XYZ file of C-alpha atoms in Angstrom:
612
model
C 116.102 2.235 -123.586
C 117.900 5.084 -122.390
C 121.696 4.948 -122.446
C 123.480 6.809 -119.905
C 125.538 9.477 -120.841
C 129.284 10.468 -119.112
C 129.029 13.585 -116.647
C 131.648 14.344 -113.934
C 130.963 16.874 -111.296
C 134.327 19.243 -110.293
C 135.923 16.775 -107.958
C 135.785 14.075 -111.543
C 133.560 11.540 -109.786
C 131.200 10.373 -112.144
C 127.811 11.407 -111.599
C 124.205 10.621 -113.259
C 121.863 13.231 -114.398
C 119.034 11.188 -114.862
C 119.074 11.022 -110.977
C 121.305 13.684 -110.039
C 123.221 11.846 -107.497
C 127.401 9.876 -107.976
C 128.081 6.738 -108.802
C 129.998 6.133 -105.586
C 130.784 7.716 -102.853
C 133.236 9.473 -101.378
C 135.712 6.603 -100.592
C 136.187 5.980 -103.962
C 134.733 3.074 -106.018
C 136.344 -0.003 -105.268
C 137.472 0.885 -101.500
C 133.590 0.905 -101.260
C 133.042 -2.588 -103.220
C 135.236 -4.102 -101.171
C 134.042 -2.731 -97.763
C 130.325 -2.621 -98.090
C 129.379 -5.374 -100.499
C 132.182 -8.182 -100.443
C 132.497 -7.384 -96.921
C 129.088 -6.839 -96.021
C 128.256 -10.226 -97.999
C 131.224 -12.161 -95.951
C 133.403 -12.658 -99.035
C 135.540 -14.092 -100.120
C 134.757 -16.777 -97.197
C 131.655 -17.733 -97.881
C 132.385 -18.658 -101.527
C 134.903 -20.800 -100.486
C 135.254 -24.513 -101.287
C 131.341 -23.892 -103.709
C 131.434 -25.145 -107.035
C 129.193 -22.448 -107.769
C 128.254 -18.907 -106.045
C 126.327 -16.550 -107.478
C 125.651 -12.709 -106.756
C 123.028 -10.009 -107.504
C 123.788 -6.480 -108.094
C 120.998 -3.533 -108.366
C 122.431 -1.169 -110.822
C 125.398 -2.570 -112.515
C 126.282 1.197 -112.895
C 130.206 1.801 -114.424
C 130.732 -1.867 -113.011
C 133.021 -1.187 -110.371
C 131.806 -3.790 -107.557
C 131.645 -6.306 -110.460
C 135.148 -5.855 -111.209
C 136.047 -5.904 -107.823
C 134.017 -8.888 -107.330
C 136.055 -10.326 -110.052
C 139.359 -9.041 -108.892
C 138.716 -10.817 -105.269
C 137.507 -13.927 -106.561
C 141.093 -14.874 -108.692
C 142.855 -13.557 -105.837
C 141.080 -16.212 -103.832
C 143.038 -19.310 -104.032
C 139.886 -21.579 -102.416
C 137.644 -19.479 -104.515
C 134.479 -21.254 -106.346
C 134.766 -23.238 -109.340
C 132.300 -20.508 -110.785
C 131.011 -17.392 -110.531
C 127.455 -15.946 -111.460
C 127.250 -12.371 -111.466
C 123.685 -11.152 -112.420
C 123.489 -7.069 -112.242
C 119.958 -4.981 -113.244
C 120.542 -1.698 -114.994
C 118.238 0.479 -117.001
C 120.613 2.989 -118.243
C 123.909 1.029 -119.544
C 126.646 3.268 -120.278
C 128.532 3.098 -124.275
C 131.749 0.831 -123.941
C 133.386 3.829 -124.636
C 132.698 5.911 -121.415
C 132.483 2.912 -119.103
C 136.948 2.530 -120.663
C 136.814 6.266 -119.692
C 135.902 5.324 -116.553
C 137.753 1.912 -115.760
C 141.404 3.870 -117.170
C 141.839 5.059 -113.557
C 141.563 1.535 -112.121
C 144.768 0.298 -110.920
C 146.774 -1.979 -112.997
C 145.839 -5.758 -111.709
C 142.150 -4.441 -112.733
C 143.188 -3.273 -116.329
C 142.933 -7.037 -118.225
C 140.063 -7.762 -116.202
C 137.947 -4.215 -118.261
C 139.766 -4.798 -121.096
C 138.216 -8.822 -121.215
C 134.963 -7.502 -120.080
C 135.530 -4.363 -122.628
C 135.631 -6.910 -125.227
C 132.537 -8.575 -124.586
C 129.879 -5.917 -123.727
C 126.895 -6.032 -125.694
C 124.724 -3.954 -127.753
C 122.511 -1.443 -125.653
C 119.437 -3.391 -126.113
C 116.713 -4.176 -123.908
C 116.645 -7.356 -122.101
C 119.185 -10.154 -121.060
C 123.009 -10.415 -122.069
C 124.870 -13.203 -120.541
C 128.848 -12.461 -121.284
C 131.134 -15.514 -120.579
C 134.501 -14.415 -119.098
C 137.737 -16.024 -117.959
C 137.042 -18.838 -120.100
C 133.332 -19.726 -119.235
C 134.128 -20.093 -115.382
C 132.905 -16.578 -114.683
C 129.479 -15.658 -115.921
C 127.876 -11.749 -115.879
C 124.574 -11.925 -116.636
C 123.193 -8.167 -117.651
C 119.666 -7.161 -117.670
C 118.550 -3.825 -118.992
C 115.639 -2.392 -118.479
C 113.452 -0.878 -115.626
C 114.635 -3.016 -112.251
C 110.520 -2.778 -111.274
C 109.790 -5.156 -114.811
C 113.216 -6.634 -115.169
C 113.084 -8.072 -111.542
C 110.810 -9.510 -112.005
C 111.674 -11.400 -115.205
C 114.763 -12.331 -113.718
C 115.432 -16.215 -112.769
C 118.391 -17.097 -110.772
C 119.379 -18.726 -107.376
C 120.875 -16.084 -105.306
C 123.784 -16.217 -103.004
C 124.510 -12.531 -102.075
C 122.746 -9.301 -102.980
C 124.377 -6.006 -103.855
C 121.984 -3.300 -102.773
C 123.812 0.018 -105.369
C 120.932 1.387 -106.503
C 121.093 5.538 -106.272
C 120.353 7.124 -103.391
C 115.941 6.305 -102.465
C 115.136 9.927 -102.844
C 116.069 10.373 -106.550
C 115.544 6.724 -107.415
C 112.763 4.925 -105.192
C 111.896 2.696 -107.743
C 115.198 0.758 -106.917
C 114.158 0.506 -103.481
C 110.825 -0.256 -103.388
C 109.163 -3.180 -101.245
C 107.961 -4.891 -104.700
C 111.945 -5.371 -106.043
C 112.701 -6.767 -102.643
C 109.968 -9.080 -102.940
C 111.400 -9.995 -106.077
C 115.001 -10.097 -104.773
C 113.645 -12.610 -101.942
C 112.478 -14.872 -104.579
C 115.482 -15.521 -106.311
C 117.165 -15.951 -102.865
C 118.557 -19.435 -102.001
C 118.445 -20.476 -98.199
C 121.115 -18.538 -96.154
C 121.516 -15.595 -97.845
C 122.856 -12.295 -97.377
C 122.309 -8.448 -98.526
C 124.383 -5.562 -97.981
C 124.156 -1.805 -99.286
C 125.787 1.485 -98.033
C 122.148 2.948 -97.541
C 120.972 3.195 -93.943
C 117.316 4.778 -94.585
C 115.149 3.146 -91.799
C 112.399 2.905 -94.716
C 115.113 0.743 -96.389
C 115.741 -1.148 -93.500
C 112.081 -1.960 -92.759
C 111.198 -3.087 -96.428
C 114.120 -5.871 -95.978
C 112.809 -6.793 -93.021
C 109.152 -7.013 -94.039
C 110.402 -9.031 -97.671
C 111.994 -11.587 -95.750
C 115.486 -10.489 -93.676
C 117.150 -9.961 -90.858
C 118.504 -6.390 -90.724
C 121.626 -5.312 -88.842
C 123.765 -2.143 -89.371
C 127.777 -2.440 -89.030
C 130.270 0.176 -89.045
C 130.577 2.312 -93.018
C 133.076 3.710 -94.437
C 134.815 7.027 -95.206
C 132.398 9.124 -92.869
C 129.348 6.901 -93.152
C 128.903 6.149 -89.845
C 126.940 3.138 -90.514
C 125.511 0.540 -93.390
C 123.207 -1.890 -93.305
C 124.021 -5.845 -93.168
C 121.172 -8.592 -93.728
C 120.478 -12.400 -93.988
C 117.398 -14.771 -95.574
C 115.309 -15.598 -92.405
C 115.393 -19.356 -91.733
C 112.945 -21.635 -93.575
C 113.426 -19.268 -96.194
C 115.239 -19.136 -99.713
C 115.019 -21.847 -102.542
C 116.727 -24.570 -102.259
C 120.747 -24.804 -103.439
C 121.338 -25.841 -107.059
C 122.860 -29.491 -107.055
C 125.958 -28.818 -109.106
C 126.644 -32.768 -109.690
C 127.494 -34.256 -112.674
C 124.740 -35.676 -114.821
C 124.484 -38.064 -117.490
C 122.607 -36.619 -120.211
C 121.082 -38.541 -123.585
C 120.380 -36.038 -126.211
C 118.142 -37.570 -128.746
C 119.041 -36.217 -132.151
C 122.011 -35.122 -133.417
C 121.003 -32.184 -135.612
C 121.319 -28.350 -135.066
C 119.139 -28.682 -131.526
C 121.095 -31.648 -130.339
C 124.110 -30.476 -131.492
C 123.351 -26.940 -129.639
C 122.266 -28.911 -126.186
C 125.361 -31.203 -126.465
C 127.713 -27.664 -126.628
C 126.560 -26.385 -123.921
C 125.897 -29.374 -121.245
C 128.987 -30.573 -122.490
C 131.245 -27.142 -121.675
C 129.309 -27.299 -118.219
C 131.245 -30.151 -117.442
C 128.061 -33.395 -117.773
C 128.770 -36.439 -119.628
C 126.847 -36.091 -123.083
C 126.198 -38.589 -125.410
C 123.794 -37.999 -128.881
C 121.594 -40.981 -130.154
C 121.441 -40.450 -134.187
C 121.557 -42.881 -136.637
C 122.960 -40.233 -138.443
C 125.272 -38.639 -136.453
C 128.513 -41.090 -137.575
C 129.876 -38.217 -138.825
C 131.461 -40.294 -141.992
C 130.111 -37.688 -144.979
C 132.575 -36.373 -147.065
C 133.746 -33.009 -145.885
C 133.443 -31.798 -149.133
C 129.831 -31.790 -149.842
C 129.230 -30.483 -145.767
C 131.070 -27.733 -147.170
C 128.016 -26.885 -149.497
C 125.249 -26.276 -147.618
C 124.935 -22.904 -145.978
C 122.240 -21.229 -144.315
C 121.905 -17.959 -142.512
C 121.453 -16.859 -138.939
C 119.058 -13.463 -139.117
C 117.341 -12.146 -136.219
C 113.684 -10.917 -137.057
C 112.122 -7.154 -135.988
C 108.936 -6.449 -135.588
C 107.437 -2.941 -135.108
C 106.109 -4.150 -131.191
C 109.226 -6.040 -130.402
C 107.595 -9.469 -130.461
C 108.206 -12.594 -128.643
C 110.052 -14.412 -131.599
C 111.870 -10.953 -132.082
C 113.340 -10.501 -128.795
C 114.028 -14.336 -128.766
C 115.839 -14.090 -131.740
C 118.301 -11.188 -130.579
C 119.543 -13.769 -127.898
C 119.364 -16.381 -130.183
C 122.437 -14.414 -132.632
C 124.080 -13.360 -129.323
C 124.315 -16.754 -127.798
C 125.762 -18.271 -131.539
C 128.265 -15.421 -132.092
C 129.308 -15.906 -128.151
C 129.237 -20.295 -128.867
C 130.659 -20.650 -132.163
C 132.800 -17.282 -133.304
C 135.364 -19.208 -131.763
C 135.612 -22.566 -133.414
C 138.225 -24.078 -136.096
C 137.544 -22.029 -139.581
C 136.158 -24.419 -141.221
C 133.166 -24.224 -138.680
C 133.519 -21.238 -137.169
C 130.296 -18.564 -138.917
C 131.106 -15.965 -141.732
C 130.080 -12.916 -139.829
C 129.163 -10.841 -142.798
C 126.193 -9.342 -142.019
C 122.739 -9.178 -143.209
C 120.122 -7.300 -145.391
C 116.863 -8.194 -144.867
C 115.402 -6.378 -148.029
C 111.757 -4.748 -148.090
C 109.406 -6.378 -150.433
C 107.829 -3.533 -151.526
C 108.047 0.264 -150.784
C 104.955 -0.022 -147.994
C 107.198 -2.292 -146.175
C 109.957 -0.609 -146.308
C 107.986 1.999 -145.058
C 107.329 0.096 -142.021
C 110.264 -0.856 -141.663
C 111.765 2.563 -141.084
C 109.040 3.242 -138.679
C 109.570 0.162 -136.587
C 112.956 1.530 -136.332
C 112.092 4.846 -135.091
C 109.668 3.197 -132.527
C 112.798 1.044 -131.047
C 115.325 3.479 -131.184
C 118.153 0.045 -131.187
C 121.457 1.317 -131.758
C 122.788 1.804 -135.438
C 125.914 -0.109 -134.740
C 123.205 -3.290 -134.203
C 120.568 -2.586 -136.825
C 120.128 0.531 -138.844
C 117.883 0.998 -142.121
C 119.667 1.503 -145.962
C 117.875 2.888 -148.647
C 117.949 1.724 -151.760
C 121.579 3.146 -152.902
C 123.168 2.681 -149.808
C 121.892 -1.330 -149.509
C 122.895 -1.484 -153.174
C 126.588 -0.591 -152.409
C 126.254 -2.858 -149.078
C 125.563 -6.299 -150.881
C 126.909 -5.147 -154.562
C 123.141 -6.250 -155.467
C 120.639 -3.882 -156.570
C 117.869 -3.649 -154.418
C 115.018 -1.336 -155.348
C 113.773 -0.851 -151.947
C 116.016 -0.823 -149.651
C 116.172 -3.413 -146.386
C 117.285 -2.967 -142.803
C 120.950 -3.870 -141.915
C 121.875 -6.231 -139.795
C 125.965 -6.260 -139.296
C 125.972 -9.198 -136.725
C 124.230 -11.630 -138.525
C 125.645 -14.964 -139.456
C 126.290 -16.932 -143.174
C 126.487 -20.461 -141.076
C 127.471 -23.901 -142.849
C 125.791 -26.194 -141.120
C 127.090 -29.572 -141.665
C 130.604 -28.047 -140.542
C 128.964 -26.540 -137.385
C 127.580 -29.656 -136.258
C 129.966 -31.884 -137.162
C 132.704 -29.594 -135.116
C 130.063 -29.321 -131.837
C 129.195 -33.240 -131.870
C 133.320 -33.480 -131.885
C 133.754 -31.231 -128.713
C 135.039 -32.933 -125.675
C 132.791 -34.325 -123.532
C 130.737 -35.453 -125.909
C 130.219 -39.293 -127.127
C 127.912 -39.699 -130.304
C 126.180 -43.092 -130.689
C 124.580 -43.944 -134.407
C 121.277 -45.470 -132.922
C 117.721 -44.313 -132.641
C 115.658 -44.062 -129.781
C 112.547 -45.582 -130.124
C 111.012 -44.936 -126.289
C 111.722 -44.261 -123.181
C 111.318 -45.714 -119.654
C 112.138 -44.859 -116.303
C 115.273 -46.773 -115.343
C 114.988 -48.912 -111.882
C 116.592 -46.433 -109.135
C 116.088 -43.144 -111.311
C 117.001 -41.554 -114.813
C 115.922 -42.960 -118.052
C 116.127 -46.074 -119.992
C 116.594 -45.794 -123.894
C 115.207 -48.215 -125.997
C 115.384 -49.703 -129.751
C 112.253 -50.258 -131.807
C 112.240 -54.185 -129.969
C 112.005 -52.616 -126.605
C 115.561 -53.786 -125.934
C 117.642 -51.118 -123.699
C 120.360 -49.589 -125.663
C 121.590 -47.138 -122.659
C 120.724 -45.210 -119.288
C 120.320 -41.836 -118.576
C 119.868 -38.842 -115.952
C 118.940 -36.431 -118.024
C 117.212 -36.908 -121.697
C 117.026 -33.909 -123.515
C 114.573 -34.798 -127.037
C 115.753 -32.675 -130.038
C 114.708 -34.857 -133.109
C 112.567 -32.514 -134.622
C 109.309 -33.932 -136.175
C 110.078 -37.421 -134.616
C 109.289 -35.831 -131.245
C 105.615 -35.785 -130.443
C 105.794 -39.650 -131.240
C 108.380 -40.111 -128.665
C 107.083 -38.637 -125.906
C 103.618 -40.363 -127.044
C 103.729 -42.704 -123.690
C 105.399 -39.897 -121.621
C 102.801 -36.749 -122.058
C 99.655 -36.453 -122.099
C 99.517 -34.631 -125.600
C 95.233 -33.984 -125.751
C 96.164 -31.449 -122.825
C 99.536 -30.106 -124.753
C 97.848 -28.796 -127.970
C 100.976 -26.991 -129.630
C 103.022 -29.978 -129.148
C 100.457 -32.841 -130.712
C 100.356 -30.678 -133.188
C 103.778 -30.273 -134.546
C 104.255 -30.354 -137.966
C 106.800 -31.292 -140.547
C 107.485 -29.257 -143.396
C 109.557 -30.489 -146.186
C 111.823 -28.083 -148.246
C 114.649 -27.310 -150.417
C 117.863 -24.929 -150.992
C 119.684 -24.204 -154.261
C 123.492 -24.724 -154.364
C 125.115 -23.338 -157.629
C 128.723 -23.234 -158.548
C 129.797 -20.017 -158.279
C 133.197 -19.912 -158.885
C 135.036 -16.934 -157.577
C 131.631 -15.073 -157.656
C 131.776 -12.062 -154.294
C 128.177 -11.335 -154.754
C 126.208 -10.792 -152.813
C 128.676 -9.351 -150.098
C 126.364 -10.437 -147.151
C 123.190 -12.154 -146.802
C 119.711 -10.910 -148.295
C 116.793 -12.272 -147.226
C 113.238 -11.281 -148.324
C 110.837 -13.729 -149.614
C 113.558 -16.121 -149.925
C 117.368 -15.708 -149.343
C 120.680 -15.503 -151.179
C 124.007 -16.079 -149.585
C 127.792 -14.759 -150.039
C 129.586 -17.737 -151.985
C 132.075 -19.793 -150.059
C 134.226 -23.340 -151.696
C 132.662 -22.051 -154.654
C 129.469 -22.241 -154.252
C 126.264 -20.394 -153.584
C 123.582 -20.943 -152.167
C 119.655 -19.688 -152.334
C 116.190 -20.867 -150.278
C 113.701 -21.968 -149.641
C 110.545 -23.921 -150.539
C 108.127 -24.849 -148.229
C 105.756 -27.763 -148.541
C 103.859 -28.545 -145.836
C 101.254 -32.235 -145.873
C 104.319 -33.119 -148.664
C 104.869 -37.511 -148.243
C 108.724 -36.877 -149.108
C 111.189 -33.921 -148.710
C 112.992 -33.983 -152.339
C 114.960 -31.489 -154.281
C 113.591 -31.155 -157.542
C 113.143 -28.537 -160.563
C 109.886 -27.241 -159.527
C 112.108 -26.324 -156.169
C 114.743 -24.728 -158.167
C 112.228 -22.277 -159.972
C 110.105 -21.294 -156.814
C 113.500 -20.316 -155.078
C 114.949 -18.197 -158.305
C 110.890 -16.784 -158.609
C 111.544 -16.046 -154.787
C 114.667 -13.787 -154.915
C 113.218 -12.516 -158.651
C 111.006 -10.530 -156.681
C 112.868 -8.411 -154.448
C 116.580 -7.983 -155.765
C 118.033 -7.720 -159.014
C 119.448 -10.966 -159.795
C 121.103 -10.255 -163.001
C 123.973 -8.894 -160.167
C 123.941 -12.191 -158.622
C 126.089 -13.990 -162.058
C 125.664 -17.487 -160.738
C 122.030 -17.596 -159.586
C 119.996 -19.575 -162.153
C 123.161 -20.753 -163.945
C 123.112 -24.706 -164.941
C 124.960 -26.762 -162.430
C 122.652 -25.998 -159.867
C 121.997 -29.159 -157.034
C 119.480 -29.158 -154.484
C 119.166 -30.499 -150.494
C 115.854 -31.175 -149.050
C 115.148 -31.657 -145.669
C 112.355 -31.223 -143.139
C 111.616 -28.472 -140.515
C 108.875 -29.498 -137.356
C 107.068 -26.134 -136.611
C 104.331 -24.972 -134.229
C 101.342 -23.116 -135.436
C 102.763 -20.504 -133.398
C 105.548 -20.231 -135.216
C 107.990 -20.813 -131.856
C 110.077 -23.270 -130.784
C 109.695 -25.718 -127.414
C 112.223 -25.457 -125.117
C 111.756 -26.835 -121.383
C 111.051 -29.388 -118.972
C 108.629 -31.779 -120.089
C 105.861 -31.329 -117.517
C 105.582 -34.600 -114.864
C 108.531 -36.214 -116.130
C 111.322 -35.510 -113.784
C 114.693 -35.347 -115.951
C 112.904 -35.234 -119.203
C 113.512 -31.803 -121.654
C 112.856 -31.094 -125.008
C 114.277 -28.763 -127.385
C 112.131 -29.025 -130.884
C 109.805 -27.444 -133.202
C 112.649 -25.100 -134.182
C 110.974 -24.454 -137.601
C 112.975 -22.525 -140.296
C 115.038 -20.916 -137.420
C 117.097 -23.842 -135.906
C 120.313 -21.696 -135.984
C 118.581 -18.623 -133.735
C 117.345 -21.167 -131.191
C 120.422 -23.694 -131.419
C 123.279 -22.345 -128.887
C 120.283 -20.254 -127.335
C 118.093 -23.081 -126.100
C 121.563 -25.197 -124.815
C 122.039 -22.593 -122.527
C 118.876 -22.229 -121.441
C 118.793 -25.837 -120.378
C 122.053 -25.820 -118.750
C 121.189 -22.858 -116.724
C 118.089 -24.420 -115.521
C 119.493 -27.680 -115.038
C 122.643 -26.030 -112.399
C 120.962 -23.133 -111.338
C 122.056 -20.219 -113.245
C 121.198 -17.208 -114.064
C 119.197 -17.468 -116.938
C 119.762 -15.915 -120.305
C 116.271 -15.102 -120.901
C 113.698 -13.410 -119.441
C 110.780 -16.019 -117.356
C 108.044 -14.498 -119.674
C 109.982 -15.666 -122.672
C 110.949 -18.790 -121.129
C 106.787 -19.397 -120.827
C 105.891 -18.894 -123.994
C 108.428 -21.336 -125.492
C 107.768 -24.210 -122.737
C 106.117 -27.366 -123.512
C 102.646 -26.791 -124.339
């Protein structure tokens, strides 16, 4: 992806070198936004009294149209409960260039610009969801070529701002293929507006299903275009009803879903025999795990998902209270050999990701960063997180709107009148819910056996439990390593007097146990790629262990999405060894699908992690 570069013409108007066109007309960015895009779509009137309203823009540019919509929404006492804004951009600006443009905005826009700048994402391809105004306003950015990204978007759009560069220099933005995808996203009665009055654009909009009209333009431009979707077309408007949701499973998967759905106003009950949260906090704080994105030379599905997973976790968890808040200490993914170091360097050269998100460190710089000798260097991810899962889960299950039920759900059945009945081992009903999210890892297959045709869902039917353990060492006041070290195994910065190293994989084990053989296995793994003499606590006496289960699929991807032919039944399971990567992402993905919000990942990624 090629970012935009800042350039002004002699009049001081921002101009694209890529397309040879200006970012706004002679009237100025904000007057144009208000007249063409807000006025042309009947806003603010059309969002009044609505639970939510969704706008999609072709070409985010310098963000003036978004800021104008945000300002108008805030200034309207009758505004919708939530505003969702979806925008495509092939060449996004770095935040410093955006701030340069935003310095010219009126004073009442400056707080909005500062908030947006503080949440502006790394310039990575794919989908980026930003939450503003305490979550009541969302901005979903799709970075990449609109010809591809329009096919990847999922949303229920009420109004379109068509604001690409002129068709003569940017024809792809105005193509029939793009207009067809916009119609796919449109709800019944959706509108569109643009400053462009080209006859071909109007004809292509008509062919895509819109009724097109000419209306007065602005600043010497005699005409502009407004359109409304033909009657009988469009997806149904989302149902924003408050739902009773039962989440079966109180681990990382269930806690992530509970946070996301309770934050959207749904009534959430989490069912798990172990979710009473009566564990000793001192014991909870001993454990730790790492959230580190994956990176592959071909930027495969797992890599793309893990980028979004880290972004969603940072958005959801870094504002939690201190005990549960992850430590943003960064991670060094250490090369395991000279050959692998070469593969890592070549991958970064090919992918061209920004150095603020990932960079290659040679052995000397890697050792300086970690405080530990690393013979072949590695990939440095500054945004990676050290997490205490016990404290995190306890905090998420204690949020407002989440009720804990310390009981097991052994079967599910359709409830009379709709929804689901949750039953115990004897078949007695324990509760009911409009929606059930199955998030109980290795137990999901058995719970769903009566409801789903497992013979036609080979990945779900092959869900495999894998036992494993981690080692916890008394670490005193040690500050080594200074960041997460990851390779074949991992080693985490000490906290609260404990250092953590992991982990083992024992498929087919009858029980999940922590034993001396497991501790030795972990030590051997870490010693293969790090100079453990630099870690004084590793291998020390007094080690204790924690053992548990993972549930993994054969393709090592999670399973997140609606159960086929079972309305109101969802899955969030098979997280394998990446429970932290998928936890917040799964919650926001299910929440967005349930409430008709713009989805936080591309459609093709959603298909790959669906129930299969």
